[in-house]
Amino acid sequence: MLKLSSRERKSYKEFLKRFAVVREEVSVDMDSFDYGFYMYGLQHYGNMPLIEHLEYQEMNRMEELVIAIDTSGSCTTETVRRFMEETYGILSDHENFFRKMNLYIIQCDSFIQDCAHITCEKDWERYLGNLQIHGRGGTDFRPVFEYVETLRSEGKLRKLKGLLYFTDGDGIYPQRPATYQTAFVFYHEKALHQQVPIWAAKLYLDDENFRQ
């Protein structure tokens, strides 16, 4: 009873914000626009504004992210598709992700089966439009974390803030904690989810979350 009452209930969108970083992006910053100096220049210096608005603005958005998909036989294609569409709906919003994405989608059962590099919204649309699940073997989560370290060592991931792993939870978990935030995402709660390491977060998506 105490365990249940102490749980936080957050929206999936709110949860993803923990992976955000602050950096500048090309964007008109109207908050820094001073109309007084601007109009003074137009009136006294031959239509030459003294101060222009800033062309860069500090944004708090996601920049790099890894999404891993458990492609063992226990995760249906339809469930995976619903999860990916829900995630796409959030990340494709420019308020949540920078225009230039650095996103890797990794499919894995006991081995890495597929890896897609997403750099823009069109890449997302193509991936979802041609989504195919590869694998259907057993479940071992460790290869994904090893592959992420390979991407980091090759310089393909430089500012990784987090990894989302969509799974039913029945598999071999890594013992060593990752140096980035990790969340195992489940569709409905099961007793075997207690095996998740203490250094990783658990997120449950039910039918209501998928409808949001």
Short mmCIF file of C-alpha atoms in Angstrom, two decimals:
data_model
loop_
_atom_site.label_atom_id
_atom_site.label_comp_id
_atom_site.label_asym_id
_atom_site.label_seq_id
_atom_site.Cartn_x
_atom_site.Cartn_y
_atom_site.Cartn_z
CA MET A 1 0.00 0.00 0.00
CA LEU A 2 2.79 2.43 0.91
CA LYS A 3 4.71 1.53 -2.23
CA LEU A 4 1.72 2.17 -4.44
CA SER A 5 0.80 5.46 -2.80
CA SER A 6 4.33 6.88 -3.15
CA ARG A 7 4.50 6.49 -6.92
CA GLU A 8 4.70 9.57 -9.09
CA ARG A 9 2.30 9.72 -12.01
CA LYS A 10 3.69 11.81 -14.82
CA SER A 11 2.86 12.11 -18.48
CA TYR A 12 5.23 10.52 -20.98
CA LYS A 13 5.96 13.97 -22.43
CA GLU A 14 6.94 15.31 -19.03
CA PHE A 15 9.16 12.29 -18.39
CA LEU A 16 11.08 12.83 -21.64
CA LYS A 17 11.99 16.38 -20.60
CA ARG A 18 14.58 15.00 -18.17
CA PHE A 19 16.72 14.21 -21.24
CA ALA A 20 16.77 17.84 -22.39
CA VAL A 21 19.87 20.03 -22.65
CA VAL A 22 20.33 23.79 -23.02
CA ARG A 23 22.01 25.13 -26.15
CA GLU A 24 21.62 27.90 -28.69
CA GLU A 25 19.56 27.47 -31.83
CA VAL A 26 18.98 29.77 -34.78
CA SER A 27 15.74 31.50 -33.86
CA VAL A 28 14.47 35.06 -33.56
CA ASP A 29 14.56 36.03 -29.89
CA MET A 30 11.78 38.60 -29.65
CA ASP A 31 12.31 38.96 -25.89
CA SER A 32 15.64 40.69 -26.57
CA PHE A 33 14.16 43.09 -29.13
CA ASP A 34 14.38 46.76 -28.06
CA TYR A 35 11.86 48.78 -30.08
CA GLY A 36 13.07 52.11 -28.66
CA PHE A 37 16.58 51.92 -30.13
CA TYR A 38 15.24 50.22 -33.25
CA MET A 39 12.80 53.06 -34.06
CA TYR A 40 15.35 55.75 -33.10
CA GLY A 41 17.72 54.44 -35.75
CA LEU A 42 15.00 54.31 -38.39
CA GLN A 43 14.01 57.93 -37.71
CA HIS A 44 17.44 59.56 -37.38
CA TYR A 45 19.92 57.47 -39.40
CA GLY A 46 18.27 56.90 -42.74
CA ASN A 47 16.21 53.81 -42.03
CA MET A 48 19.11 52.10 -40.29
CA PRO A 49 18.08 50.35 -37.05
CA LEU A 50 20.62 50.69 -34.27
CA ILE A 51 19.91 47.32 -32.69
CA GLU A 52 18.66 44.17 -34.35
CA HIS A 53 17.03 41.31 -32.51
CA LEU A 54 19.20 38.32 -31.64
CA GLU A 55 19.25 35.52 -34.20
CA TYR A 56 20.13 32.91 -31.60
CA GLN A 57 18.06 31.82 -28.65
CA GLU A 58 18.82 29.49 -25.76
CA MET A 59 16.52 26.46 -25.87
CA ASN A 60 15.97 23.66 -23.37
CA ARG A 61 15.28 20.68 -25.63
CA MET A 62 16.43 17.16 -26.38
CA GLU A 63 19.50 16.88 -28.59
CA GLU A 64 20.63 13.24 -28.49
CA LEU A 65 18.66 10.16 -27.54
CA VAL A 66 18.80 6.38 -27.96
CA ILE A 67 15.61 4.33 -28.21
CA ALA A 68 16.03 0.57 -27.88
CA ILE A 69 13.27 -1.86 -28.83
CA ASP A 70 13.03 -5.36 -27.43
CA THR A 71 12.29 -7.51 -30.49
CA SER A 72 11.92 -10.82 -28.67
CA GLY A 73 8.81 -12.86 -29.30
CA SER A 74 7.00 -11.38 -26.28
CA CYS A 75 6.72 -7.85 -27.80
CA THR A 76 4.13 -7.64 -30.58
CA THR A 77 4.63 -5.48 -33.65
CA GLU A 78 1.44 -3.56 -32.90
CA THR A 79 2.56 -2.68 -29.36
CA VAL A 80 5.97 -1.54 -30.62
CA ARG A 81 4.33 0.58 -33.31
CA ARG A 82 2.05 2.27 -30.78
CA PHE A 83 5.02 3.08 -28.56
CA MET A 84 7.01 4.48 -31.49
CA GLU A 85 4.08 6.58 -32.72
CA GLU A 86 3.55 7.99 -29.23
CA THR A 87 7.25 8.84 -28.95
CA TYR A 88 7.32 10.33 -32.45
CA GLY A 89 4.34 12.53 -31.63
CA ILE A 90 6.28 14.07 -28.77
CA LEU A 91 9.76 14.31 -30.25
CA SER A 92 8.59 15.69 -33.61
CA ASP A 93 7.28 18.76 -31.77
CA HIS A 94 9.97 21.44 -32.13
CA GLU A 95 9.30 22.52 -28.56
CA ASN A 96 10.77 19.21 -27.36
CA PHE A 97 13.58 18.33 -29.80
CA PHE A 98 16.07 20.51 -31.67
CA ARG A 99 15.47 20.74 -35.43
CA LYS A 100 18.65 18.76 -36.06
CA MET A 101 18.21 15.44 -34.26
CA ASN A 102 20.78 12.83 -33.33
CA LEU A 103 18.61 9.87 -32.52
CA TYR A 104 19.42 6.17 -32.76
CA ILE A 105 16.71 3.49 -32.79
CA ILE A 106 18.17 0.07 -31.98
CA GLN A 107 16.32 -3.23 -32.31
CA CYS A 108 17.68 -6.05 -30.20
CA ASP A 109 16.62 -9.46 -28.89
CA SER A 110 19.72 -11.34 -27.74
CA PHE A 111 21.78 -9.55 -30.40
CA ILE A 112 21.66 -6.20 -32.20
CA GLN A 113 19.28 -6.78 -35.09
CA ASP A 114 18.90 -3.31 -36.60
CA CYS A 115 20.00 0.27 -36.01
CA ALA A 116 18.48 3.37 -37.60
CA HIS A 117 19.97 6.86 -37.40
CA ILE A 118 17.31 9.60 -37.27
CA THR A 119 18.45 13.15 -38.03
CA CYS A 120 15.19 14.90 -38.98
CA GLU A 121 11.43 14.56 -38.98
CA LYS A 122 11.39 13.00 -42.46
CA ASP A 123 13.69 10.22 -41.24
CA TRP A 124 11.15 9.53 -38.48
CA GLU A 125 8.28 9.34 -40.96
CA ARG A 126 10.18 6.98 -43.25
CA TYR A 127 11.11 4.72 -40.36
CA LEU A 128 7.54 4.47 -39.07
CA GLY A 129 6.15 4.03 -42.54
CA ASN A 130 8.42 1.03 -43.16
CA LEU A 131 8.63 -0.31 -39.60
CA GLN A 132 9.74 -3.94 -39.54
CA ILE A 133 10.61 -5.93 -36.43
CA HIS A 134 13.81 -7.96 -36.68
CA GLY A 135 14.71 -10.76 -34.29
CA ARG A 136 12.14 -12.72 -32.27
CA GLY A 137 14.75 -14.57 -30.23
CA GLY A 138 15.46 -14.37 -26.48
CA THR A 139 16.08 -11.13 -24.57
CA ASP A 140 19.44 -9.76 -23.48
CA PHE A 141 19.64 -6.04 -22.74
CA ARG A 142 23.44 -5.89 -22.51
CA PRO A 143 24.25 -5.72 -26.26
CA VAL A 144 22.41 -2.39 -26.57
CA PHE A 145 24.50 -0.77 -23.85
CA GLU A 146 27.68 -2.16 -25.41
CA TYR A 147 26.65 -0.82 -28.80
CA VAL A 148 25.91 2.61 -27.34
CA GLU A 149 29.43 2.71 -25.91
CA THR A 150 30.75 1.89 -29.37
CA LEU A 151 28.80 4.81 -30.85
CA ARG A 152 30.19 7.11 -28.15
CA SER A 153 33.77 5.97 -28.69
CA GLU A 154 33.36 6.62 -32.44
CA GLY A 155 32.12 10.14 -31.73
CA LYS A 156 28.63 9.48 -33.13
CA LEU A 157 27.11 10.25 -29.73
CA ARG A 158 28.80 13.16 -27.98
CA LYS A 159 26.18 14.53 -25.58
CA LEU A 160 23.97 11.55 -24.83
CA LYS A 161 21.57 12.31 -22.01
CA GLY A 162 19.41 9.21 -21.98
CA LEU A 163 18.29 5.84 -23.30
CA LEU A 164 14.73 4.52 -23.47
CA TYR A 165 14.38 0.73 -23.63
CA PHE A 166 10.91 -0.51 -24.58
CA THR A 167 10.49 -4.10 -23.39
CA ASP A 168 8.32 -6.56 -21.49
CA GLY A 169 11.15 -6.72 -18.92
CA ASP A 170 12.00 -10.41 -19.12
CA GLY A 171 15.70 -10.52 -19.97
CA ILE A 172 19.30 -10.22 -18.78
CA TYR A 173 20.05 -6.78 -17.36
CA PRO A 174 23.52 -5.17 -17.24
CA GLN A 175 25.05 -5.06 -13.79
CA ARG A 176 27.21 -1.98 -14.32
CA PRO A 177 25.30 1.34 -14.25
CA ALA A 178 25.32 3.50 -17.36
CA THR A 179 26.83 6.99 -17.26
CA TYR A 180 23.66 8.43 -18.83
CA GLN A 181 20.06 8.29 -17.67
CA THR A 182 18.32 5.03 -18.51
CA ALA A 183 14.63 4.17 -18.42
CA PHE A 184 13.00 0.82 -19.11
CA VAL A 185 9.57 1.43 -20.60
CA PHE A 186 6.90 -1.21 -20.05
CA TYR A 187 3.41 -1.73 -21.40
CA HIS A 188 1.45 -2.69 -18.27
CA GLU A 189 3.08 -3.79 -15.02
CA LYS A 190 4.35 -7.29 -14.28
CA ALA A 191 6.06 -8.88 -11.29
CA LEU A 192 9.27 -9.53 -13.25
CA HIS A 193 9.84 -5.76 -13.55
CA GLN A 194 11.29 -5.89 -10.06
CA GLN A 195 14.48 -7.20 -11.69
CA VAL A 196 15.25 -3.76 -13.14
CA PRO A 197 18.55 -2.40 -11.68
CA ILE A 198 18.19 0.34 -9.09
CA TRP A 199 20.17 2.77 -11.27
CA ALA A 200 17.53 2.67 -14.02
CA ALA A 201 14.07 4.23 -14.00
CA LYS A 202 10.85 2.32 -14.74
CA LEU A 203 8.11 3.87 -16.83
CA TYR A 204 4.71 2.28 -17.40
CA LEU A 205 2.58 3.10 -20.39
CA ASP A 206 -1.01 1.92 -20.21
CA ASP A 207 -3.85 2.32 -22.68
CA GLU A 208 -4.60 5.81 -21.38
CA ASN A 209 -1.01 6.97 -22.00
CA PHE A 210 -1.13 5.71 -25.55
CA ARG A 211 -4.29 7.70 -26.19
CA GLN A 212 -2.83 11.00 -24.97
#
